[in-house]
Coordinates of C-alpha atoms in Angstrom, one line a residue:
M12 CA -94.5 -76.1 67.0
Q13 CA -92.7 -74.5 64.1
A14 CA -91.0 -77.7 63.2
S15 CA -94.3 -79.5 63.3
L16 CA -95.8 -76.9 61.0
I17 CA -92.9 -77.3 58.6
T18 CA -93.4 -81.1 58.6
K19 CA -97.1 -80.8 57.9
T20 CA -96.4 -78.4 55.0
L21 CA -93.8 -80.8 53.5
D22 CA -96.2 -83.7 53.9
S23 CA -98.9 -81.8 52.0
I24 CA -96.5 -80.9 49.2
E25 CA -95.2 -84.5 48.9
G26 CA -98.8 -85.7 48.8
T27 CA -99.6 -83.7 45.6
D28 CA -99.8 -86.1 42.6
S29 CA -97.1 -85.5 40.1
T30 CA -95.5 -87.2 37.1
K31 CA -91.9 -87.1 36.0
I32 CA -91.4 -87.0 32.2
A33 CA -88.3 -86.8 30.1
V34 CA -87.6 -85.6 26.5
L35 CA -84.5 -86.3 24.5
D36 CA -83.9 -84.2 21.4
M37 CA -81.4 -85.9 19.1
G38 CA -80.4 -82.9 17.0
S39 CA -77.9 -82.4 14.3
N40 CA -75.4 -80.5 16.5
S41 CA -76.3 -81.6 20.1
F42 CA -78.3 -84.1 22.0
H43 CA -80.5 -82.3 24.6
L44 CA -82.2 -84.1 27.5
V45 CA -84.9 -82.3 29.6
V46 CA -86.4 -83.9 32.7
A47 CA -89.6 -82.2 34.0
R48 CA -92.4 -82.7 36.5
V49 CA -96.0 -82.4 35.7
I50 CA -97.9 -81.2 38.8
S51 CA -101.3 -79.5 39.0
N52 CA -101.5 -79.2 35.2
S53 CA -98.2 -77.3 35.1
V54 CA -94.7 -78.2 34.0
Q55 CA -91.6 -77.7 36.2
I56 CA -88.2 -78.2 34.6
L57 CA -86.0 -80.3 36.9
H58 CA -82.9 -81.1 35.0
K59 CA -81.2 -80.4 31.6
T60 CA -78.3 -82.1 29.9
K61 CA -76.7 -81.0 26.7
I62 CA -74.0 -83.0 24.9
K63 CA -72.2 -81.9 21.7
V64 CA -72.4 -84.7 19.2
H65 CA -71.9 -83.0 15.8
L66 CA -74.0 -85.6 14.1
A67 CA -74.5 -83.5 11.0
D68 CA -70.7 -83.4 10.5
G69 CA -70.8 -87.1 9.7
L70 CA -73.5 -86.9 7.1
S71 CA -72.0 -87.5 3.6
K72 CA -73.1 -85.9 0.4
D73 CA -75.0 -89.1 -0.5
N74 CA -76.7 -89.0 3.0
Y75 CA -74.9 -91.7 4.8
L76 CA -74.0 -91.2 8.4
S77 CA -70.3 -92.0 9.1
Q78 CA -69.3 -94.6 11.7
D79 CA -67.5 -91.9 13.7
A80 CA -70.7 -89.9 13.9
I81 CA -72.7 -93.0 14.9
H82 CA -70.1 -93.7 17.6
R83 CA -70.3 -90.1 19.0
G84 CA -74.0 -90.4 19.2
L85 CA -73.9 -93.7 21.0
E86 CA -71.3 -92.4 23.4
A87 CA -73.7 -89.5 24.2
L88 CA -76.6 -91.9 24.9
E89 CA -74.4 -93.9 27.3
V90 CA -74.1 -90.8 29.4
I91 CA -77.8 -89.9 29.1
Q92 CA -79.1 -93.3 30.0
H93 CA -78.2 -92.7 33.7
S94 CA -80.6 -89.8 33.8
L95 CA -83.4 -91.9 32.4
A96 CA -83.0 -94.8 34.8
G97 CA -86.4 -95.8 36.3
F98 CA -88.6 -93.9 33.8
E99 CA -91.6 -95.8 32.5
P100 CA -91.9 -95.9 28.7
E101 CA -94.9 -93.7 28.5
T102 CA -93.1 -90.9 30.4
V103 CA -90.1 -90.7 28.0
R104 CA -90.1 -89.4 24.4
I105 CA -87.1 -89.4 22.2
V106 CA -87.2 -87.4 18.9
A107 CA -84.7 -87.2 16.2
T108 CA -84.5 -84.4 13.7
Y109 CA -82.8 -83.4 10.4
T110 CA -79.7 -85.6 10.3
L111 CA -81.4 -88.8 11.2
R112 CA -84.3 -87.7 8.9
K113 CA -81.9 -87.6 6.0
A114 CA -79.5 -90.4 6.8
K115 CA -80.1 -93.5 4.7
N116 CA -78.5 -95.7 7.4
A117 CA -80.5 -94.1 10.2
L118 CA -81.9 -97.5 11.1
D119 CA -78.4 -98.8 11.9
F120 CA -77.9 -96.0 14.5
I121 CA -81.4 -96.5 16.0
K122 CA -80.9 -100.3 16.4
A123 CA -77.6 -99.7 18.2
A124 CA -79.3 -96.9 20.3
K125 CA -82.1 -99.1 21.4
K126 CA -79.6 -101.4 23.1
I127 CA -78.6 -98.5 25.3
L128 CA -82.0 -96.8 25.8
P129 CA -85.1 -99.0 26.0
Y130 CA -87.4 -96.4 24.6
P131 CA -88.8 -95.8 21.1
I132 CA -86.8 -93.3 18.9
E133 CA -89.1 -91.2 16.7
I134 CA -87.7 -89.6 13.6
I135 CA -90.0 -86.6 13.1
A136 CA -90.8 -84.8 9.8
G137 CA -89.8 -81.2 9.3
K138 CA -93.3 -79.8 9.6
E139 CA -93.9 -81.8 12.7
E140 CA -90.6 -80.4 14.1
A141 CA -91.9 -76.9 13.3
R142 CA -95.2 -77.6 15.0
L143 CA -93.5 -78.8 18.2
I144 CA -91.2 -75.8 18.2
Y145 CA -94.2 -73.5 17.9
N146 CA -95.9 -75.5 20.7
G147 CA -93.0 -74.8 23.0
V148 CA -93.0 -71.1 22.3
A149 CA -96.8 -70.8 22.6
H150 CA -96.7 -72.5 26.1
T151 CA -94.0 -70.3 27.5
E152 CA -94.6 -66.9 25.9
T153 CA -97.7 -64.7 25.8
L154 CA -98.6 -64.6 22.2
V155 CA -100.9 -61.8 20.9
G156 CA -102.1 -61.8 17.3
K157 CA -100.2 -63.8 14.7
T158 CA -96.7 -64.8 15.6
L159 CA -93.9 -66.0 13.3
V160 CA -91.5 -68.4 15.0
I161 CA -88.1 -69.2 13.5
D162 CA -85.7 -71.9 14.6
I163 CA -82.3 -72.3 12.8
G164 CA -80.9 -75.8 13.5
G165 CA -77.8 -77.7 12.5
G166 CA -79.3 -79.1 9.3
S167 CA -82.7 -77.4 8.8
T168 CA -84.6 -74.2 9.6
E169 CA -88.2 -74.4 10.8
F170 CA -90.8 -71.7 10.3
A171 CA -94.3 -71.5 12.0
I172 CA -97.0 -68.9 12.0
G173 CA -99.7 -69.3 14.6
E174 CA -102.2 -67.6 16.9
Q175 CA -101.9 -68.3 20.6
F176 CA -101.8 -72.2 20.8
D177 CA -102.9 -72.8 17.2
P178 CA -100.3 -73.2 14.4
L179 CA -101.5 -71.9 11.1
L180 CA -98.6 -72.5 8.7
L181 CA -95.7 -74.8 9.1
R182 CA -92.6 -75.3 7.0
S183 CA -89.1 -76.7 7.2
I184 CA -86.2 -76.1 4.7
D185 CA -82.9 -77.9 4.4
V186 CA -80.8 -74.9 5.4
G187 CA -78.8 -75.2 8.7
C188 CA -75.8 -73.7 10.4
V189 CA -73.7 -77.0 10.4
S190 CA -74.3 -77.7 6.7
F191 CA -73.6 -74.0 5.9
K192 CA -70.4 -74.0 7.9
Q193 CA -69.3 -77.0 5.8
L194 CA -70.3 -75.3 2.5
F195 CA -69.1 -71.7 3.1
F196 CA -66.9 -71.4 6.2
K197 CA -65.2 -74.8 6.5
D198 CA -61.8 -73.4 7.5
D199 CA -63.3 -70.8 9.9
K200 CA -62.2 -68.0 7.6
I201 CA -64.8 -65.3 7.0
K202 CA -64.6 -63.6 3.6
R203 CA -67.1 -61.2 2.1
K204 CA -67.4 -63.3 -1.0
M205 CA -68.3 -66.4 0.9
M206 CA -70.7 -64.6 3.2
D207 CA -72.5 -63.1 0.2
K208 CA -72.7 -66.5 -1.4
A209 CA -74.1 -68.1 1.8
I210 CA -76.8 -65.3 2.1
A211 CA -77.7 -65.7 -1.6
Y212 CA -78.0 -69.4 -1.3
A213 CA -80.2 -69.2 1.7
Q214 CA -82.4 -66.6 0.0
Q215 CA -82.8 -68.9 -3.0
Q216 CA -84.0 -71.7 -0.7
L217 CA -86.4 -69.4 1.1
T218 CA -88.2 -68.5 -2.2
L219 CA -89.9 -71.9 -1.9
I220 CA -91.9 -70.8 1.1
E221 CA -91.7 -67.0 1.5
Q222 CA -94.9 -66.0 -0.5
K223 CA -97.2 -68.1 1.7
Y224 CA -95.8 -66.5 4.8
L225 CA -95.9 -63.0 3.4
N226 CA -99.5 -63.5 2.3
L227 CA -100.6 -64.8 5.8
G228 CA -98.6 -62.1 7.6
W229 CA -97.7 -61.8 11.3
D230 CA -97.7 -59.3 14.1
K231 CA -94.6 -60.4 16.0
C232 CA -91.5 -62.4 15.1
I233 CA -89.7 -64.7 17.6
G234 CA -86.4 -66.6 17.1
T235 CA -85.5 -69.6 19.2
S236 CA -82.8 -72.2 19.9
G237 CA -79.0 -72.1 20.1
T238 CA -77.9 -70.4 16.9
I239 CA -80.3 -67.4 17.2
E240 CA -79.6 -67.3 20.9
S241 CA -75.9 -66.9 20.3
I242 CA -76.5 -64.1 17.8
V243 CA -78.9 -62.3 20.1
T244 CA -76.5 -62.6 23.0
I245 CA -73.7 -61.2 21.0
L246 CA -75.7 -58.2 19.8
N247 CA -77.1 -57.5 23.3
K248 CA -73.8 -57.9 25.1
G249 CA -74.5 -61.0 27.0
S250 CA -78.2 -60.8 27.3
T251 CA -81.0 -62.5 25.3
E252 CA -83.4 -59.6 26.2
G253 CA -84.0 -56.9 23.6
L254 CA -84.9 -56.8 19.9
V255 CA -82.8 -57.6 16.9
T256 CA -82.9 -55.7 13.6
L257 CA -81.4 -56.3 10.1
V258 CA -79.1 -53.3 10.6
Q259 CA -77.6 -54.9 13.7
L260 CA -77.2 -58.2 11.9
E261 CA -75.4 -56.5 9.0
Q262 CA -73.2 -54.6 11.5
L263 CA -72.2 -57.9 13.1
M264 CA -71.5 -59.3 9.6
E265 CA -69.1 -56.5 9.0
T266 CA -67.3 -57.2 12.3
L267 CA -66.9 -60.8 11.3
I268 CA -65.6 -60.0 7.9
A269 CA -63.1 -57.5 9.4
A270 CA -61.8 -60.2 11.7
T271 CA -61.3 -62.7 8.8
D272 CA -61.1 -65.6 11.3
V273 CA -63.9 -66.4 13.8
N274 CA -61.4 -67.9 16.2
T275 CA -59.9 -64.5 16.8
L276 CA -63.2 -63.0 18.0
D277 CA -64.2 -62.7 21.7
F278 CA -67.9 -63.4 22.1
G279 CA -68.0 -63.5 25.9
D280 CA -69.8 -66.5 27.3
I281 CA -70.6 -68.1 23.9
N282 CA -68.8 -71.5 23.9
E283 CA -66.2 -72.4 21.2
D284 CA -68.4 -74.9 19.4
R285 CA -71.3 -72.5 19.1
K286 CA -68.9 -69.6 18.2
L287 CA -67.7 -71.5 15.1
L288 CA -71.3 -71.7 13.8
V289 CA -72.0 -68.0 14.2
P290 CA -71.0 -66.9 10.6
A291 CA -73.2 -69.6 9.1
G292 CA -76.1 -68.9 11.4
L293 CA -75.8 -65.2 10.8
A294 CA -75.8 -65.6 7.0
I295 CA -79.0 -67.7 7.3
L296 CA -80.7 -65.1 9.6
I297 CA -79.8 -62.2 7.4
A298 CA -81.3 -64.0 4.4
I299 CA -84.5 -64.7 6.4
F300 CA -84.8 -61.0 7.5
K301 CA -84.4 -59.9 3.9
E302 CA -86.7 -62.4 2.2
F303 CA -89.5 -62.1 4.9
N304 CA -89.1 -58.3 5.3
I305 CA -88.7 -58.7 9.1
E306 CA -88.3 -55.5 11.0
Q307 CA -87.4 -56.9 14.4
M308 CA -87.1 -60.2 16.2
S309 CA -87.2 -61.1 19.9
F310 CA -85.8 -64.3 21.4
A311 CA -87.6 -67.1 23.3
S312 CA -85.7 -69.8 25.1
A313 CA -88.3 -72.6 24.7
A314 CA -88.3 -74.7 21.5
L315 CA -88.6 -78.3 20.4
R316 CA -87.9 -80.0 23.7
E317 CA -90.4 -77.8 25.6
G318 CA -92.9 -78.3 22.8
V319 CA -92.7 -82.1 23.2
I320 CA -92.9 -81.7 27.0
Y321 CA -96.0 -79.6 26.9
E322 CA -97.6 -82.0 24.4
M323 CA -96.9 -84.9 26.8
E324 CA -98.5 -82.9 29.5
D325 CA -101.5 -82.3 27.3
S326 CA -101.7 -86.0 26.6
L327 CA -101.7 -86.7 30.3
T328 CA -104.7 -84.3 30.5
H329 CA -106.4 -86.0 27.6
T330 CA -105.8 -83.5 24.8
N331 CA -104.8 -85.4 21.7
V332 CA -103.2 -83.8 18.6
Q333 CA -103.3 -87.1 16.8
E334 CA -107.1 -87.3 17.2
R335 CA -107.5 -83.9 15.7
S336 CA -105.3 -84.9 12.7
V337 CA -107.4 -88.0 12.1
Q338 CA -110.7 -86.1 12.4
S339 CA -109.4 -83.5 9.9
L340 CA -108.5 -86.2 7.4
A341 CA -111.8 -88.0 7.9
S342 CA -113.7 -84.8 7.3
R343 CA -111.6 -83.7 4.3
Y344 CA -112.1 -87.0 2.5
D345 CA -115.7 -87.5 3.7
I346 CA -115.3 -91.0 5.0
D347 CA -118.2 -93.2 6.0
I348 CA -118.1 -92.6 9.7
N349 CA -120.6 -95.4 10.5
Q350 CA -118.6 -98.0 8.6
A351 CA -115.3 -96.7 10.1
N352 CA -116.7 -97.1 13.6
L353 CA -117.9 -100.7 12.8
V354 CA -114.4 -101.6 11.7
L355 CA -112.9 -99.8 14.7
D356 CA -115.1 -101.7 17.2
T357 CA -114.2 -105.1 15.6
C358 CA -110.5 -104.2 15.5
F359 CA -110.5 -103.4 19.2
R360 CA -112.6 -106.6 20.0
L361 CA -110.0 -108.7 18.1
F362 CA -107.0 -106.8 19.6
K363 CA -108.2 -107.4 23.2
Q364 CA -108.3 -111.2 22.6
V365 CA -105.0 -111.6 20.7
K366 CA -102.8 -109.1 22.4
K367 CA -101.5 -111.4 25.1
P368 CA -101.1 -114.7 23.1
W369 CA -99.5 -112.8 20.2
Q370 CA -97.3 -110.8 22.6
I371 CA -98.1 -107.4 21.1
K372 CA -96.1 -105.1 23.3
S373 CA -95.0 -102.0 21.4
A374 CA -96.4 -98.8 22.9
G375 CA -99.3 -97.2 21.1
L376 CA -100.1 -100.0 18.6
K377 CA -103.8 -100.4 19.7
Q378 CA -104.3 -96.7 19.1
L379 CA -102.6 -96.8 15.7
L380 CA -104.8 -99.8 14.8
G381 CA -107.8 -97.7 15.7
W382 CA -106.7 -94.8 13.6
S383 CA -106.1 -97.1 10.7
A384 CA -109.6 -98.5 11.1
L385 CA -111.0 -95.0 10.9
L386 CA -108.9 -94.0 7.9
H387 CA -108.5 -97.1 5.8
E388 CA -111.1 -95.9 3.3
V389 CA -109.8 -92.4 2.6
G390 CA -108.8 -93.6 -0.8
L391 CA -112.4 -93.9 -1.8
H392 CA -112.2 -90.2 -2.4
I393 CA -110.1 -91.0 -5.5
S394 CA -111.7 -94.2 -6.7
S395 CA -113.2 -97.4 -5.3
S396 CA -110.9 -99.4 -7.7
G397 CA -107.6 -99.9 -5.9
V398 CA -108.9 -98.1 -2.8
Q399 CA -106.1 -99.6 -0.7
K400 CA -103.4 -98.1 -2.9
H401 CA -105.1 -94.7 -2.9
S402 CA -105.5 -94.8 0.8
H403 CA -101.8 -95.6 1.1
Y404 CA -100.8 -92.7 -1.0
I405 CA -103.0 -90.2 0.9
L406 CA -101.8 -91.3 4.3
T407 CA -98.2 -91.3 3.1
H408 CA -98.3 -87.8 1.8
S409 CA -100.8 -85.9 4.0
D410 CA -99.7 -83.6 6.8
M411 CA -100.5 -85.4 10.0
P412 CA -99.5 -83.3 13.1
G413 CA -98.9 -85.4 16.2
F414 CA -97.6 -88.5 14.2
N415 CA -94.0 -89.2 13.8
A416 CA -92.6 -90.5 10.5
E417 CA -92.9 -94.2 11.4
Q418 CA -96.3 -93.9 13.0
Q419 CA -97.6 -92.3 9.8
Q420 CA -95.9 -94.8 7.6
L421 CA -97.5 -97.7 9.7
L422 CA -100.9 -96.1 9.2
A423 CA -100.3 -96.0 5.4
I424 CA -99.1 -99.7 5.3
L425 CA -102.1 -100.9 7.3
A426 CA -104.4 -99.1 4.8
R427 CA -102.3 -100.5 1.9
F428 CA -102.9 -104.1 2.9
H429 CA -106.4 -104.0 4.4
R430 CA -107.5 -106.0 1.3
K431 CA -106.1 -107.9 -1.6
R432 CA -102.7 -109.7 -1.4
I433 CA -100.2 -109.0 1.4
R434 CA -96.8 -108.3 -0.1
L435 CA -94.2 -108.8 2.7
D436 CA -91.4 -107.3 0.5
E437 CA -93.3 -104.0 0.4
I438 CA -93.6 -103.7 4.2
P439 CA -90.7 -101.5 5.4
V440 CA -88.5 -102.3 8.4
F441 CA -89.6 -100.2 11.4
S442 CA -87.4 -99.3 14.3
Q443 CA -90.4 -98.7 16.7
F444 CA -92.4 -101.8 15.8
N445 CA -91.2 -105.3 15.1
A446 CA -92.1 -107.1 11.9
K447 CA -94.5 -109.7 13.6
E448 CA -96.5 -106.9 15.3
V449 CA -96.9 -105.1 12.0
L450 CA -98.2 -108.3 10.3
Y451 CA -100.5 -109.0 13.2
L452 CA -102.0 -105.5 12.9
I453 CA -102.5 -105.9 9.2
I454 CA -104.4 -109.2 9.8
L455 CA -106.6 -107.7 12.5
L456 CA -107.6 -104.8 10.2
R457 CA -108.2 -107.1 7.3
L458 CA -110.5 -109.4 9.3
S459 CA -112.3 -106.4 10.7
V460 CA -113.0 -105.0 7.3
L461 CA -114.0 -108.4 5.9
L462 CA -116.4 -109.1 8.7
N463 CA -118.1 -105.8 8.3
I464 CA -118.5 -106.1 4.5
K465 CA -122.3 -105.7 4.8
R466 CA -121.8 -102.2 6.4
Q467 CA -124.7 -102.8 8.7
Q468 CA -125.0 -102.0 12.4
G469 CA -125.9 -105.2 14.4
F470 CA -124.9 -107.5 11.5
L471 CA -121.9 -109.1 13.3
P472 CA -122.7 -111.3 16.3
D473 CA -120.7 -111.8 19.4
F474 CA -117.9 -114.2 18.6
D475 CA -114.7 -115.5 20.2
V476 CA -111.1 -115.5 19.0
T477 CA -108.5 -118.0 20.0
V478 CA -104.8 -117.8 19.0
I479 CA -102.2 -120.5 19.2
E480 CA -98.9 -119.2 17.8
N481 CA -99.5 -118.4 14.1
Q482 CA -103.0 -119.9 14.1
I483 CA -106.1 -117.7 14.6
T484 CA -109.6 -119.2 15.0
L485 CA -112.8 -117.3 14.7
N486 CA -115.6 -119.0 16.7
F487 CA -119.1 -117.8 15.5
P488 CA -122.5 -118.7 17.0
E489 CA -123.9 -122.0 15.6
N490 CA -125.2 -121.8 12.0
W491 CA -124.3 -118.1 11.7
L492 CA -121.8 -118.7 8.9
N493 CA -124.1 -121.2 7.2
Q494 CA -126.7 -118.5 6.8
R495 CA -124.2 -116.0 5.4
P496 CA -122.5 -117.6 2.4
I497 CA -120.8 -114.4 1.3
I498 CA -118.9 -114.1 4.5
D499 CA -118.0 -117.8 4.4
I500 CA -116.7 -117.5 0.9
N501 CA -114.6 -114.3 1.7
L502 CA -113.2 -116.0 4.8
T503 CA -112.1 -119.0 2.7
L504 CA -110.4 -116.6 0.2
E505 CA -108.8 -114.8 3.1
K506 CA -107.5 -118.1 4.5
E507 CA -105.6 -118.7 1.3
K508 CA -104.0 -115.2 1.4
L509 CA -103.0 -115.4 5.0
A510 CA -101.5 -118.9 4.5
K511 CA -99.0 -117.3 2.1
V512 CA -97.6 -115.1 4.9
G513 CA -97.4 -117.9 7.4
I514 CA -100.8 -117.4 9.2
E515 CA -103.4 -120.2 9.5
L516 CA -107.0 -118.9 9.6
L517 CA -109.7 -121.1 10.9
F518 CA -113.4 -120.2 11.3
L519 CA -116.2 -122.2 12.8

């Protein structure tokens, strides 16, 4: 009877729908993999892997990643790939931060990485990193009032102020514990003069953002990630519980200076790699406390990886940060929503018919095409002359939470070439999307804009699209084009433009 009850209970548990997701954070110091399960709208962490890579150590002064650093990163991915076996593309997200953000040869690494892991690698902007870090904290801590979240990484430090789940102010500065170690504590020696220089340098960098943070204010300060965790653990004798003050940080600084060499210090369970970064991390944290007038800080274990996981969970339950970003831009630049929706509908109609013959396979391209249809005219806010260039500028330089660097760049490129001549030499090389797919999306947006030039609901009839390799044919109802000479002329001009990029346009 008891065994039967247990079996029934297990059967009911196994019957609950769940989704396994994985997030890989390719940081400047370590690569972190987290595997989780989404069940009943909650997230359960199943597995974590952390591999020291020291990627930032291989970043030269002119921002090129060394072959040794690339090799270390690829070796780590070889280990990680076993944990990702069997995961569907939509359940895996790989994000890269400061070092790959800065590296001019990041694409070399990503191309090699894709041979190991068959998933897109997203290089995220500093503000997007800050937003995701805040998201991780907000989903795992009870936040009351405004909260300042600080994350000191290997190459950059992120700052976010928010209320509950809503970030209000996001910034990232190029100050990190790995770069500071190379600048001020390269030989692991701790001298007062170098500590003072490190603190002063960090304070100088913080002046770029501090006033906005002080003006907004906060009720509570939380630190997160490995560097702050190490410092909090040292100050609280092995625990991450408890608050940290500037007095405690300065006392720890005196202890380090008295020791003269970080290798001689016993920090308990702090591993050797992390111990060597403590002086650099401490200098940065002291500078932050001073510049931001922080009285006390607590620690939260969740950060970037958890932020990405909870965002993936949100997307599975239909909450979309990208949608809010697009809506915000559309509202700010007062776009013609009716026209944007006409272009959007035509884009999706064309996409549905060409996706298979053109073999458009990269994840998320339909959605990005849709966003570009909605935003391609944001440049009208500046001028109708050269609208495509103005739209490109706005989409390149706007804050767009939820979009990684390449996604935002693709939106800008689609807007840039939605009219006039297509200049192939101005289209960047993407790691997430192949060149043919990018060109195909440009063509679909251009045709959708052209066919809706009258800006009238119900103007465009039902029509078919056929594709044979690089030939696309638009089949309109009989005599429809004959009665609309403007559309016919514009399609003829478009045919000439597309021929220059290897696409044959026919229309009947």
